[in-house]
Coordinates of C-alpha atoms and ligand atoms in Angstrom, one line a residue:
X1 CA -17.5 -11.3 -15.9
X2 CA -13.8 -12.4 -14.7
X3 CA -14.0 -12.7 -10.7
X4 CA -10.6 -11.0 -9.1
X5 CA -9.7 -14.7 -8.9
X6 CA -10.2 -15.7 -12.0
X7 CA -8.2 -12.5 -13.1
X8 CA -5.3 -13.4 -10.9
X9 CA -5.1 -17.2 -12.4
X10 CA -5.0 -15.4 -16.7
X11 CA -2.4 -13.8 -15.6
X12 CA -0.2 -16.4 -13.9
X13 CA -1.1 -18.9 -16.7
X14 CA -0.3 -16.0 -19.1
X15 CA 3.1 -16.0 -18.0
X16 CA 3.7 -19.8 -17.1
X17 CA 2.2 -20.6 -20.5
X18 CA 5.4 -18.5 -21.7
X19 CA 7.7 -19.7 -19.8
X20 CA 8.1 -18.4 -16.3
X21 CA 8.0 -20.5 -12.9
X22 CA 5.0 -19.4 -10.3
X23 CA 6.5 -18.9 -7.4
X24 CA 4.1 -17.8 -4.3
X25 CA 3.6 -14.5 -2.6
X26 CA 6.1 -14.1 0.2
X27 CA 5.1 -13.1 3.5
X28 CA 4.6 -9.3 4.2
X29 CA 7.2 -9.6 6.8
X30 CA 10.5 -9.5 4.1
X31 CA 12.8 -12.6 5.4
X32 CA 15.5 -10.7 3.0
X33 CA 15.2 -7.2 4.2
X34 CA 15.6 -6.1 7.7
X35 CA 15.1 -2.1 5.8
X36 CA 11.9 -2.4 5.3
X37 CA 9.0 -2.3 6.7
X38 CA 6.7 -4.6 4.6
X39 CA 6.7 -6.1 1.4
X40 CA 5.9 -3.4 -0.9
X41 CA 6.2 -5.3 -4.2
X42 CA 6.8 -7.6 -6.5
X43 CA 10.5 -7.9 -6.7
X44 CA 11.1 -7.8 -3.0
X45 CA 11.8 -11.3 -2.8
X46 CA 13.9 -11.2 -5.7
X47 CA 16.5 -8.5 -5.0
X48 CA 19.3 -10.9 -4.9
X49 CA 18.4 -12.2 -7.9
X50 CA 18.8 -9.6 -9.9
X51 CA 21.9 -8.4 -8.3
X52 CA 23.4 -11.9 -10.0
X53 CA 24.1 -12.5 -6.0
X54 CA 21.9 -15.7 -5.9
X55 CA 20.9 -17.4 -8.9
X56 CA 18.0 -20.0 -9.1
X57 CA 16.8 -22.9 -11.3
X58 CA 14.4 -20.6 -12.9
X59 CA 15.1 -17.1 -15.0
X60 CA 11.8 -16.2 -15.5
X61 CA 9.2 -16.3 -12.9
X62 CA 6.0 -15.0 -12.4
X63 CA 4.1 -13.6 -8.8
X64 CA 1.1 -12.6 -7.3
X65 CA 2.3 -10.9 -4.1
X66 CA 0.7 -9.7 -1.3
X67 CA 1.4 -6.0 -0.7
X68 CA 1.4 -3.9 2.5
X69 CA 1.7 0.3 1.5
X70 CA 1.2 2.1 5.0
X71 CA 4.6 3.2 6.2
X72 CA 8.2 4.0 5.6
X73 CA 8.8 5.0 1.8
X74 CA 4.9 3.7 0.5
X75 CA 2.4 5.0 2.3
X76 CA -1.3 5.0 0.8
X77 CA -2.9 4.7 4.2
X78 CA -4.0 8.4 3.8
X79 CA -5.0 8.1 0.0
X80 CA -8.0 5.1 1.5
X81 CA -11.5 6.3 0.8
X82 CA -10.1 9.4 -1.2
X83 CA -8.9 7.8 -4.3
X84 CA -10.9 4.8 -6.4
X85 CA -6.9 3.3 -6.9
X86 CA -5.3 3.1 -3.6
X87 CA -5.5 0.5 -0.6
X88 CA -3.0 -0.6 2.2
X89 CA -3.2 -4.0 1.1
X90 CA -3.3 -4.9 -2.3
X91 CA -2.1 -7.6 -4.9
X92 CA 0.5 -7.2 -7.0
X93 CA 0.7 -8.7 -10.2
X94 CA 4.2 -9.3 -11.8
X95 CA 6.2 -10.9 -14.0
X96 CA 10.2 -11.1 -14.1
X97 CA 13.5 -11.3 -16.1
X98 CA 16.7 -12.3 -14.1
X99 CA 19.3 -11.4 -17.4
X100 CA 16.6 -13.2 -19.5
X101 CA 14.5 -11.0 -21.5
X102 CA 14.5 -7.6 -22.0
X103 CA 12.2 -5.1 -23.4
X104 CA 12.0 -6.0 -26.7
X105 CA 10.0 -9.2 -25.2
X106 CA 8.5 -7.6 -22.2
X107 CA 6.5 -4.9 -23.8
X108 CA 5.1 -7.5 -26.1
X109 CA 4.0 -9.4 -23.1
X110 CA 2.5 -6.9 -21.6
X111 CA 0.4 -5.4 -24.8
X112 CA -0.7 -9.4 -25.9
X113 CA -2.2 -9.9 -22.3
X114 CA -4.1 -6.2 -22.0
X115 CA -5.3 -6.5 -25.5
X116 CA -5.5 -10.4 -26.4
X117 CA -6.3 -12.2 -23.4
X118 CA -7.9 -9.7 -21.2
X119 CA -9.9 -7.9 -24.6
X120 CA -9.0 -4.6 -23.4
X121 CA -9.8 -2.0 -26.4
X122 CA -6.6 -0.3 -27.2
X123 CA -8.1 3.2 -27.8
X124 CA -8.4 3.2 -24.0
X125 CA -4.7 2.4 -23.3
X126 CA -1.8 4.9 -22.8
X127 CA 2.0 4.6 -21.7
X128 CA 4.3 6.6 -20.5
X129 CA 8.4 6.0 -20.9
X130 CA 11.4 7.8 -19.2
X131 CA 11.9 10.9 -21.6
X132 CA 15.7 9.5 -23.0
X133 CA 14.4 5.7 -23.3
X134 CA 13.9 5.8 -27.6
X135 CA 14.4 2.1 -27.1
X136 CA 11.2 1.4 -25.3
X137 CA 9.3 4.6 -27.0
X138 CA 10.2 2.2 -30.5
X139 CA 9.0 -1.1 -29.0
X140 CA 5.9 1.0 -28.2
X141 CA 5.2 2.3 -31.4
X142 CA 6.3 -0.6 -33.2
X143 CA 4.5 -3.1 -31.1
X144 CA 1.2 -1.3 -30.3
X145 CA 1.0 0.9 -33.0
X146 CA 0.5 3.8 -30.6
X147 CA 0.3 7.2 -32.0
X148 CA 3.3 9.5 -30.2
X149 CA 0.7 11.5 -28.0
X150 CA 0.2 8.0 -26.4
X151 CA 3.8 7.2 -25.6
X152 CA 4.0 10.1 -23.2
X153 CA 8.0 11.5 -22.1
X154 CA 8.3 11.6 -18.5
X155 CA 11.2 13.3 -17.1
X156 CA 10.7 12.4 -13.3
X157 CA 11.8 9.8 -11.0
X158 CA 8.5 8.1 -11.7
X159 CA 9.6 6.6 -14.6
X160 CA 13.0 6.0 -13.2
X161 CA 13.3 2.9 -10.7
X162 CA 16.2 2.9 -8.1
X163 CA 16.6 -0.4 -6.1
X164 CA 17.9 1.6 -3.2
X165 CA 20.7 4.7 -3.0
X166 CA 22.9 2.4 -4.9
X167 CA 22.5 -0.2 -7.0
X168 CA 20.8 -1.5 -10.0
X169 CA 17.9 0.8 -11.7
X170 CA 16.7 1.8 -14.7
X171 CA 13.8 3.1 -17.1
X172 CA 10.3 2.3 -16.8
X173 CA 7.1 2.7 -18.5
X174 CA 3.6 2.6 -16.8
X175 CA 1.0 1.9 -18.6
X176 CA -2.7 3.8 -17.7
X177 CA -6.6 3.2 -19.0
X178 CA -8.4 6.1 -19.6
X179 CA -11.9 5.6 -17.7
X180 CA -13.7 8.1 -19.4
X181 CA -13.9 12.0 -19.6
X182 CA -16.6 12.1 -16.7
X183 CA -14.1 11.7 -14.7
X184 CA -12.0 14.2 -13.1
X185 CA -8.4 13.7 -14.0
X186 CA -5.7 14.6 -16.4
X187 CA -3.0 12.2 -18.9
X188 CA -0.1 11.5 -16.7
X189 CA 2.8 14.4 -17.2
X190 CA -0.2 17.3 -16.8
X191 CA -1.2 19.4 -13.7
X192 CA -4.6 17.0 -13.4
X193 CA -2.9 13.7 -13.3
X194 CA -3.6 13.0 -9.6
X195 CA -7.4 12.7 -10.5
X196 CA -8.5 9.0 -11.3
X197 CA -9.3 9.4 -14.7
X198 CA -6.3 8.0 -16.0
X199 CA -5.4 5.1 -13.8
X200 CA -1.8 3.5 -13.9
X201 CA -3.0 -0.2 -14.3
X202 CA 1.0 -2.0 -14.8
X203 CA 4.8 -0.6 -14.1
X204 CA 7.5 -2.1 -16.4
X205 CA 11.2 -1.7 -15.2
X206 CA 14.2 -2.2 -17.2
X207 CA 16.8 -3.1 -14.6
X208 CA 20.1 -2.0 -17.0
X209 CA 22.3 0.5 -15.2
X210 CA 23.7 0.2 -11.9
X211 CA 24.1 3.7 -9.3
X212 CA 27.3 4.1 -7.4
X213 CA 27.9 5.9 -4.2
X214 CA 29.6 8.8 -6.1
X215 CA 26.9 9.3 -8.3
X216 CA 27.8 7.6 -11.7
X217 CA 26.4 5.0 -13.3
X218 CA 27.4 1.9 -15.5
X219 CA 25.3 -0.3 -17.9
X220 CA 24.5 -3.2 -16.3
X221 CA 25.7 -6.9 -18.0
X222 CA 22.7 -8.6 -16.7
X223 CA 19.7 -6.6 -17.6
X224 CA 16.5 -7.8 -15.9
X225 CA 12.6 -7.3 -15.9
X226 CA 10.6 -6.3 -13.5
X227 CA 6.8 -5.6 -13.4
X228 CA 4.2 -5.0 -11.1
X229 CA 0.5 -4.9 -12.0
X230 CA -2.4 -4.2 -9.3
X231 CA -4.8 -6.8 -9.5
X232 CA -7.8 -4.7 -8.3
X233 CA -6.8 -2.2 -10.9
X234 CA -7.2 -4.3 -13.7
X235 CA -9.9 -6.3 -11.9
X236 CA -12.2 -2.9 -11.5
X237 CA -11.7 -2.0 -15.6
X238 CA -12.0 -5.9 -16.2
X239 CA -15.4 -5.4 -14.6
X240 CA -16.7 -2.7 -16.5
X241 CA -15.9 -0.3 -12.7
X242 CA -14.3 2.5 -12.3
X243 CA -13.5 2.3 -9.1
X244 CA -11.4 -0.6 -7.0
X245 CA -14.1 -0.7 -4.5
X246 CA -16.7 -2.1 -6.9
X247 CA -14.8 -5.2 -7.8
X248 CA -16.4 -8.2 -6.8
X249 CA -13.6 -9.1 -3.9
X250 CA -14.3 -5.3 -2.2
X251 CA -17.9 -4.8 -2.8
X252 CA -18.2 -8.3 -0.7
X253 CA -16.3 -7.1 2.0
X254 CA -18.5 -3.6 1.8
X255 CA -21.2 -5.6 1.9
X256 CA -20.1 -7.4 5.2
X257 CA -19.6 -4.5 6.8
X258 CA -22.7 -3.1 5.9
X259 CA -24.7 -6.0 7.7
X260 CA -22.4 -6.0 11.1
X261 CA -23.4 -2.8 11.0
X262 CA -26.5 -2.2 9.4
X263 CA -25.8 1.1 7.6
X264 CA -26.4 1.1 3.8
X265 CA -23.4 0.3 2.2
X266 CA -24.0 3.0 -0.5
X267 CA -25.2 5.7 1.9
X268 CA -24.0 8.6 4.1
X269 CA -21.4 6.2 5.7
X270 CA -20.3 4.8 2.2
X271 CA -16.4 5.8 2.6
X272 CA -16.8 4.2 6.1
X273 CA -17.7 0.9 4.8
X274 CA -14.6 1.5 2.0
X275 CA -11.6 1.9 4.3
X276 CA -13.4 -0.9 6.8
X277 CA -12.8 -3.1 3.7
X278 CA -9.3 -2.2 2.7
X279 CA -8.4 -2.2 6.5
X280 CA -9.7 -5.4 7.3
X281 CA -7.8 -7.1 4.5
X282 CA -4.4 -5.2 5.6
X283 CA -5.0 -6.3 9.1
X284 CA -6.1 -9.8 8.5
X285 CA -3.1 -10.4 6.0
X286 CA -0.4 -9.0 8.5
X287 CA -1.7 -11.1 11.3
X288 CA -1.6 -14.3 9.6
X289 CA 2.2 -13.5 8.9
X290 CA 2.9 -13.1 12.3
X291 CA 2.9 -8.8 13.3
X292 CA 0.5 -9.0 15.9
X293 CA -0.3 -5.3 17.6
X294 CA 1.5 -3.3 20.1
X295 CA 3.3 -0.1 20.8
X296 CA 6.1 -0.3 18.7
X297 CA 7.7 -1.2 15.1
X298 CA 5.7 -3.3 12.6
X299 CA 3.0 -3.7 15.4
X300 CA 2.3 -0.6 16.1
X301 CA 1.3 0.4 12.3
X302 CA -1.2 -2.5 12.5
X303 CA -2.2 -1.5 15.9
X304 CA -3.0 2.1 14.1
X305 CA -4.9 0.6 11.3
X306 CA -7.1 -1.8 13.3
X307 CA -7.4 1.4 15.0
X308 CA -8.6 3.6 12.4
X309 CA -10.9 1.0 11.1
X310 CA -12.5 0.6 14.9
X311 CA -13.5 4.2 14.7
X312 CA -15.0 4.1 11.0
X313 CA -17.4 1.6 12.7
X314 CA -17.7 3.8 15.5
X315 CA -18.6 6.4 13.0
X316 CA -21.5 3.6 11.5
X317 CA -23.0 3.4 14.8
X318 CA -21.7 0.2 15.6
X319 CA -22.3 -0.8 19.6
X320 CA -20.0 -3.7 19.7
X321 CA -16.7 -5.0 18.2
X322 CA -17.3 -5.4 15.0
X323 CA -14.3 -6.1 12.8
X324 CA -13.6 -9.4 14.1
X325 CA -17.2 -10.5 12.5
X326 CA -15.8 -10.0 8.7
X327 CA -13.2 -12.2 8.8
X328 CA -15.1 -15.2 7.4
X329 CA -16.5 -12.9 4.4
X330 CA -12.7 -12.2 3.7
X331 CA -11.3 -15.8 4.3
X332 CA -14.3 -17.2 2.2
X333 CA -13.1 -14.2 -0.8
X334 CA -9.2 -14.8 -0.5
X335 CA -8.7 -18.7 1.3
X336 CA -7.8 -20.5 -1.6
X337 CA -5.7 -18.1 -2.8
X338 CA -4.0 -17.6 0.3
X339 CA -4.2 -20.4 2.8
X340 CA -2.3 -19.0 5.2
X341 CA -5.8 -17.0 6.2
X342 CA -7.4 -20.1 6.8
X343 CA -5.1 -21.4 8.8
X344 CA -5.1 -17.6 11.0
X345 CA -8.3 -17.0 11.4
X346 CA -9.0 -17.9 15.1
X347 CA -5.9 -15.8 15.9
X348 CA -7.0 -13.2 13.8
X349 CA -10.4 -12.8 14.8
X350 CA -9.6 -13.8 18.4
X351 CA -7.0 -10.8 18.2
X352 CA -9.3 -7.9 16.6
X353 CA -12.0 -8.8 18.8
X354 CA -9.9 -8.5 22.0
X355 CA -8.5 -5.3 20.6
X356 CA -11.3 -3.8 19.7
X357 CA -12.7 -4.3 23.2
X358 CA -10.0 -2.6 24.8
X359 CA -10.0 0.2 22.5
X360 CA -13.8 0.8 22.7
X361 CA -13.3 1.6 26.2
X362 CA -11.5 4.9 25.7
X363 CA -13.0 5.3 22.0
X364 CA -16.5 6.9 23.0
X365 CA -14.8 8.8 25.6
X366 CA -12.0 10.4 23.4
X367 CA -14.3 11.1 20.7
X368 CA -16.7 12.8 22.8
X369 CA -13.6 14.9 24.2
X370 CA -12.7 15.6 20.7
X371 CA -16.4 17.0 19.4
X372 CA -16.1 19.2 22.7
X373 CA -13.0 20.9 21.3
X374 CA -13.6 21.3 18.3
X375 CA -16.6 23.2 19.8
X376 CA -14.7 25.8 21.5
X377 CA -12.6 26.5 17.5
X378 CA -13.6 28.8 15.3
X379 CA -14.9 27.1 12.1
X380 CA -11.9 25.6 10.1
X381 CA -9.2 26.1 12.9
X382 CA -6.5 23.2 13.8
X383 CA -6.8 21.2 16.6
X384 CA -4.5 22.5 18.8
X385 CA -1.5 20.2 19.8
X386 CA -2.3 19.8 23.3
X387 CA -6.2 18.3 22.7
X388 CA -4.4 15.7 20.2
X389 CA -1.9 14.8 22.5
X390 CA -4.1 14.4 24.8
X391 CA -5.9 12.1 22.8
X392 CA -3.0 10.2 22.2
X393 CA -1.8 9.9 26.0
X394 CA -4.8 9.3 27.9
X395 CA -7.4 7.5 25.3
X396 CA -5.2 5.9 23.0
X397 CA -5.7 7.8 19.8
X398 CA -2.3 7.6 16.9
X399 CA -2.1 11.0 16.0
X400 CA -2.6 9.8 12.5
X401 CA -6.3 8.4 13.8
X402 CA -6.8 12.0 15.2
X403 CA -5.8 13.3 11.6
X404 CA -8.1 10.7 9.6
X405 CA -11.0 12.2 11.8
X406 CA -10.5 15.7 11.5
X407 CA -9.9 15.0 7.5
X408 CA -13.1 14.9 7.4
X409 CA -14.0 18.2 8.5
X410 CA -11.9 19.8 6.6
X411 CA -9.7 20.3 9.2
X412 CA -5.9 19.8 10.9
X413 CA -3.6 19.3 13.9
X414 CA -1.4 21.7 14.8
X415 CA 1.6 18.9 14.5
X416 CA 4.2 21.3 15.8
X417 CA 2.2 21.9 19.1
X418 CA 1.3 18.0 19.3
X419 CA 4.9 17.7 18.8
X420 CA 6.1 20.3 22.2
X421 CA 3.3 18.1 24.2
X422 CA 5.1 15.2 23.8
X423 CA 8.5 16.7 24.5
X424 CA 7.2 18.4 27.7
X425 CA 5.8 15.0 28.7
X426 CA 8.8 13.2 28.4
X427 CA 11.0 15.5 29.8
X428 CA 8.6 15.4 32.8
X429 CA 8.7 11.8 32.7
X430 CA 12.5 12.0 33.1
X431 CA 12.5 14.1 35.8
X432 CA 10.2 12.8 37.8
X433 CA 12.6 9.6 37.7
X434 CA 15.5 11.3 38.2
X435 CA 13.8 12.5 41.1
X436 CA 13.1 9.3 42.5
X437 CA 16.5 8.4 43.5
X438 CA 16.3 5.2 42.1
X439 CA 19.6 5.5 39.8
X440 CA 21.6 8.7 38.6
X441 CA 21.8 6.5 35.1
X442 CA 17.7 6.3 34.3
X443 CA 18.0 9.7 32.6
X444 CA 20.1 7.6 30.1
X445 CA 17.0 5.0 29.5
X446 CA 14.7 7.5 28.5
X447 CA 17.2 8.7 26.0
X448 CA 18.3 5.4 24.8
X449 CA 14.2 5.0 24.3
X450 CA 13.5 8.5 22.8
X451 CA 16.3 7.6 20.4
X452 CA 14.8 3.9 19.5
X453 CA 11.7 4.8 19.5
X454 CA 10.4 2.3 22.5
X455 CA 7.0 3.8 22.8
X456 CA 6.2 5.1 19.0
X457 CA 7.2 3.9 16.1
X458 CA 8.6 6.9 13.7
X459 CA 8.9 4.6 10.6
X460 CA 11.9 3.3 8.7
X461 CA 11.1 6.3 5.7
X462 CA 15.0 7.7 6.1
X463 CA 16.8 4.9 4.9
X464 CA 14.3 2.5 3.5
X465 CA 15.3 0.7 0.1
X466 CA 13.2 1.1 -2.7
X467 CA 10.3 -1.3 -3.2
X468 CA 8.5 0.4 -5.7
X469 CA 8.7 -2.4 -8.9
Ligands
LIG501 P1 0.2 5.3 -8.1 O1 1.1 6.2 -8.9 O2 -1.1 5.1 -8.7 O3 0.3 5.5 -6.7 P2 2.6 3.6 -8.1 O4 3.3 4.1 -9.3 O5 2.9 4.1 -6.8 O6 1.0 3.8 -8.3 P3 3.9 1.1 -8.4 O7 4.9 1.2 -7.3 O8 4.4 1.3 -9.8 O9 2.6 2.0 -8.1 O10 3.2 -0.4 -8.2 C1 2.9 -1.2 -9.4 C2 1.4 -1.3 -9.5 O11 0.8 -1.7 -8.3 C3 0.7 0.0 -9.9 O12 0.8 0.2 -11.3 C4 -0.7 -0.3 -9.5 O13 -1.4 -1.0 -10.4 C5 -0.5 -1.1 -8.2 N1 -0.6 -0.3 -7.0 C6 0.4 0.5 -6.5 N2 0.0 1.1 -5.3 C7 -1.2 0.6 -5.0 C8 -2.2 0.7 -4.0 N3 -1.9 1.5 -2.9 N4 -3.3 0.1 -4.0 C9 -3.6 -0.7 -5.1 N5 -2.8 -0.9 -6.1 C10 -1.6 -0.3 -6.1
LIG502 MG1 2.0 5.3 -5.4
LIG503 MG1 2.7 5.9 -10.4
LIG504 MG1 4.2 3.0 -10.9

């Protein structure tokens, strides 16, 4: 059976073999984009390439590329430990055209890799293509021999890529496995398609159109190709799994965690151990590219998952740090392929085990406060603002840790009323300053910080370009 590495080195030979340069992952941090948060995919180091802004010696080129999804536009941090398909960190799997080839050669690709190379049965394969694109619908049927209720019309942006509000974008065509009718789910296009039945294993874009800022388009001269394919989606199927957390690369992990913290790794504390895993790797990955925690930006979304993961131990029974123990289970998994995590690892386990120290002080303490809250609700009833606030102010709990807790009780906070706390606190804050008769201008600090956002990071969602392959 193919290991995830192994997987990852087909499909870069696949496309050097056929012409394309490898080029490396970039860091998550984008050098290029000061927009966005983290390096979402594939053909984030590429953009001015395919704007014809920068050209290269190479046309073709083919990536594995380390991924972050939790913030801004992406953000699967809430889909951990409920989906089999969805981590913060992931690989991503692409190959790409700069005004090379175009669909007529890219489909192909795709289809003699799935089926030749990686002996996926074709019965099991399904696409879907953006509901005017004949062109690729043709390729499809021509290529594959698909029957038409297997080239499925989708009318939504999910089959239509936009670089950003303007730009180049274009068509594109996923391409899902169908794991089997015991499992909940429905074809992509129906009311079930959120269920993992049908998982989208690879995205193809046809760059050939070009938005402008009054809404109308033009075809592109340069066309270009871009793909993204997530390596522990085709590494689970690859595997004979269903699930990403069964590959051979996550079940390792699992299996760390479940000795630091000696709770079955396929028990009562199973989903524990599964967003332990996933957040480990997103942590690990962001520190050895240089985010390092705190209260603010980029930092403070790491600081939130090291956070969330520190409380799934907590939730395990784990006494002491623990996170900080896993690191050589992941660096053993992922060092050659990344080197940069060999190079981290003191820092990184050096900085999960000082922050996981810190934050077990108020953990216990907050948690306890919590369970005595939700003792005083009626069954089902939101937290109420105040409690999570309150979480958030005096033991350190992101609201979005508070969330992840109550999730699993089936319940909510009362966002609105978390929201007034804060407001009230600040403007308390401010007076109290004011107040002091320090300066008459302070008043303007706290707004220059509620504006920027000094002490929480609100994300860069509003005007984040697309980074979606
Ligand atoms: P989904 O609809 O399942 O959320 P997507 O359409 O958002 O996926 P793309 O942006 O098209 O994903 O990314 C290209 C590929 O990367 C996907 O086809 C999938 O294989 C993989 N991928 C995307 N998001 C994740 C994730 N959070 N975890 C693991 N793999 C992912
Ligand atoms: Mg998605
Ligand atoms: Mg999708
Ligand atoms: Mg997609």
């Amino acid at each position: 059976m193919p290991s995830l590495n192994d997987i990852r080195s087909t499909f870069l030979g696949f496309f050097e073999k056929n012409g394309h340069r490898v080029v490396d992952s970039s860091p998550l941090v984008p050098r290029n984009d000061p927009t966005l948060m983290f390096t979402n995919s594939g053909m984030v180091q590429f953009k001015n390439l395919f704007t014809g802004v920068e050209t290269r010696d190479y046309n073709r080129a083919t990536t594995a590329q380390k991924c972050v999804r939790a913030g801004g536009k992406h953000n699967d941090l809430d889909n951990v430990g409920y989906t089999a398909r969805h981590h913060t960190f992931f690989e991503m799997l692409g190959n790409f055209s700069f005004g090379d080839y175009f669909k007529s050669e890219a489909i192909p690709y795709a289809w003699e890799l799935l089926t030749k190379d990686f002996g996926i049965p074709k019965d099991k394969l399904l696409v879907t293509v953006y509901h005017t694109d004949d062109e690729a619908a043709d390729i499809w049927k021509k290529v594959a021999g698909l029957s038409d209720d297997r080239i499925i019309r989708i009318p939504t942006s999910d089959n239509f890529w936009q670089m950003g509000p303007t730009g180049p974008c274009g068509p594109c065509t996923e391409i899902f496995f169908d794991h089997g009718d015991h499992i909940w789910g429905g074809p992509p296009g129906s009311a079930d398609e959120d269920g993992d039945r049908f998982i989208e294993i690879w995205n193809l874009v046809f760059m050939q159109n070009e938005q402008f800022e009054d809404g109308s388009m033009r075809a592109l001269d340069m066309q270009s190709i871009d793909t993204g394919m997530g390596l522990e989606r085709i590494g689970a199927l690859l595997q004979g799994k269903h699930d990403n957390y069964d590959t051979d690369l996550m079940r390792s992990l699992i299996e760390a965690s479940a000795h630091a913290t000696s709770a079955d790794p396929d028990g009562p504390g199973k989903v524990h151990h599964r967003v332990i895993a996933d957040h480990l790797r997103s942590t690990s990955f962001l520190i050895a590219d240089g985010v390092m925690p705190s209260n603010e930006g980029r930092g403070y979304v790491l600081r939130r998952i090291m956070r969330r993961a520190m409380r799934h131990a907590h939730m395990l029974g784990a006494q002491d740090p623990v996170m900080h123990r896993l690191v050589p289970a992941l660096v053993h998994q992922m060092g050659a392929a990344y080197p940069e995590l060999n190079r981290a690892q003191a820092l990184i386990e050096e900085t999960l085990r000082s922050e996981e120290s810190r934050f077990r002080q108020t953990l216990d303490r907050g948690l306890r406060l919590l369970d005595d809250e939700l003792g005083k609700l009626p069954e089902g009833a939101n937290l109420p603002g105040e409690a999570a606030f309150k979480l958030y102010d005096t033991y350190g709990f992101p609201l979005d840790l508070t969330q992840d807790a109550l999730r699993e009780q089936g319940r909510a906070v009362d966002i609105a009323g978390f929201d007034t706390a804060m407001a009230e606190q600040k403007a308390k804050a401010r007076a109290a300053w004011a107040g002091s008769g320090e300066t008459k201008d302070a008043a303007i600090w706290y707004d220059l910080a509620d504006q920027h956002g000094a002490t929480e990071f609100l994300g860069y969602d509003t005007e984040e370009a697309e980074g979606q392959v």
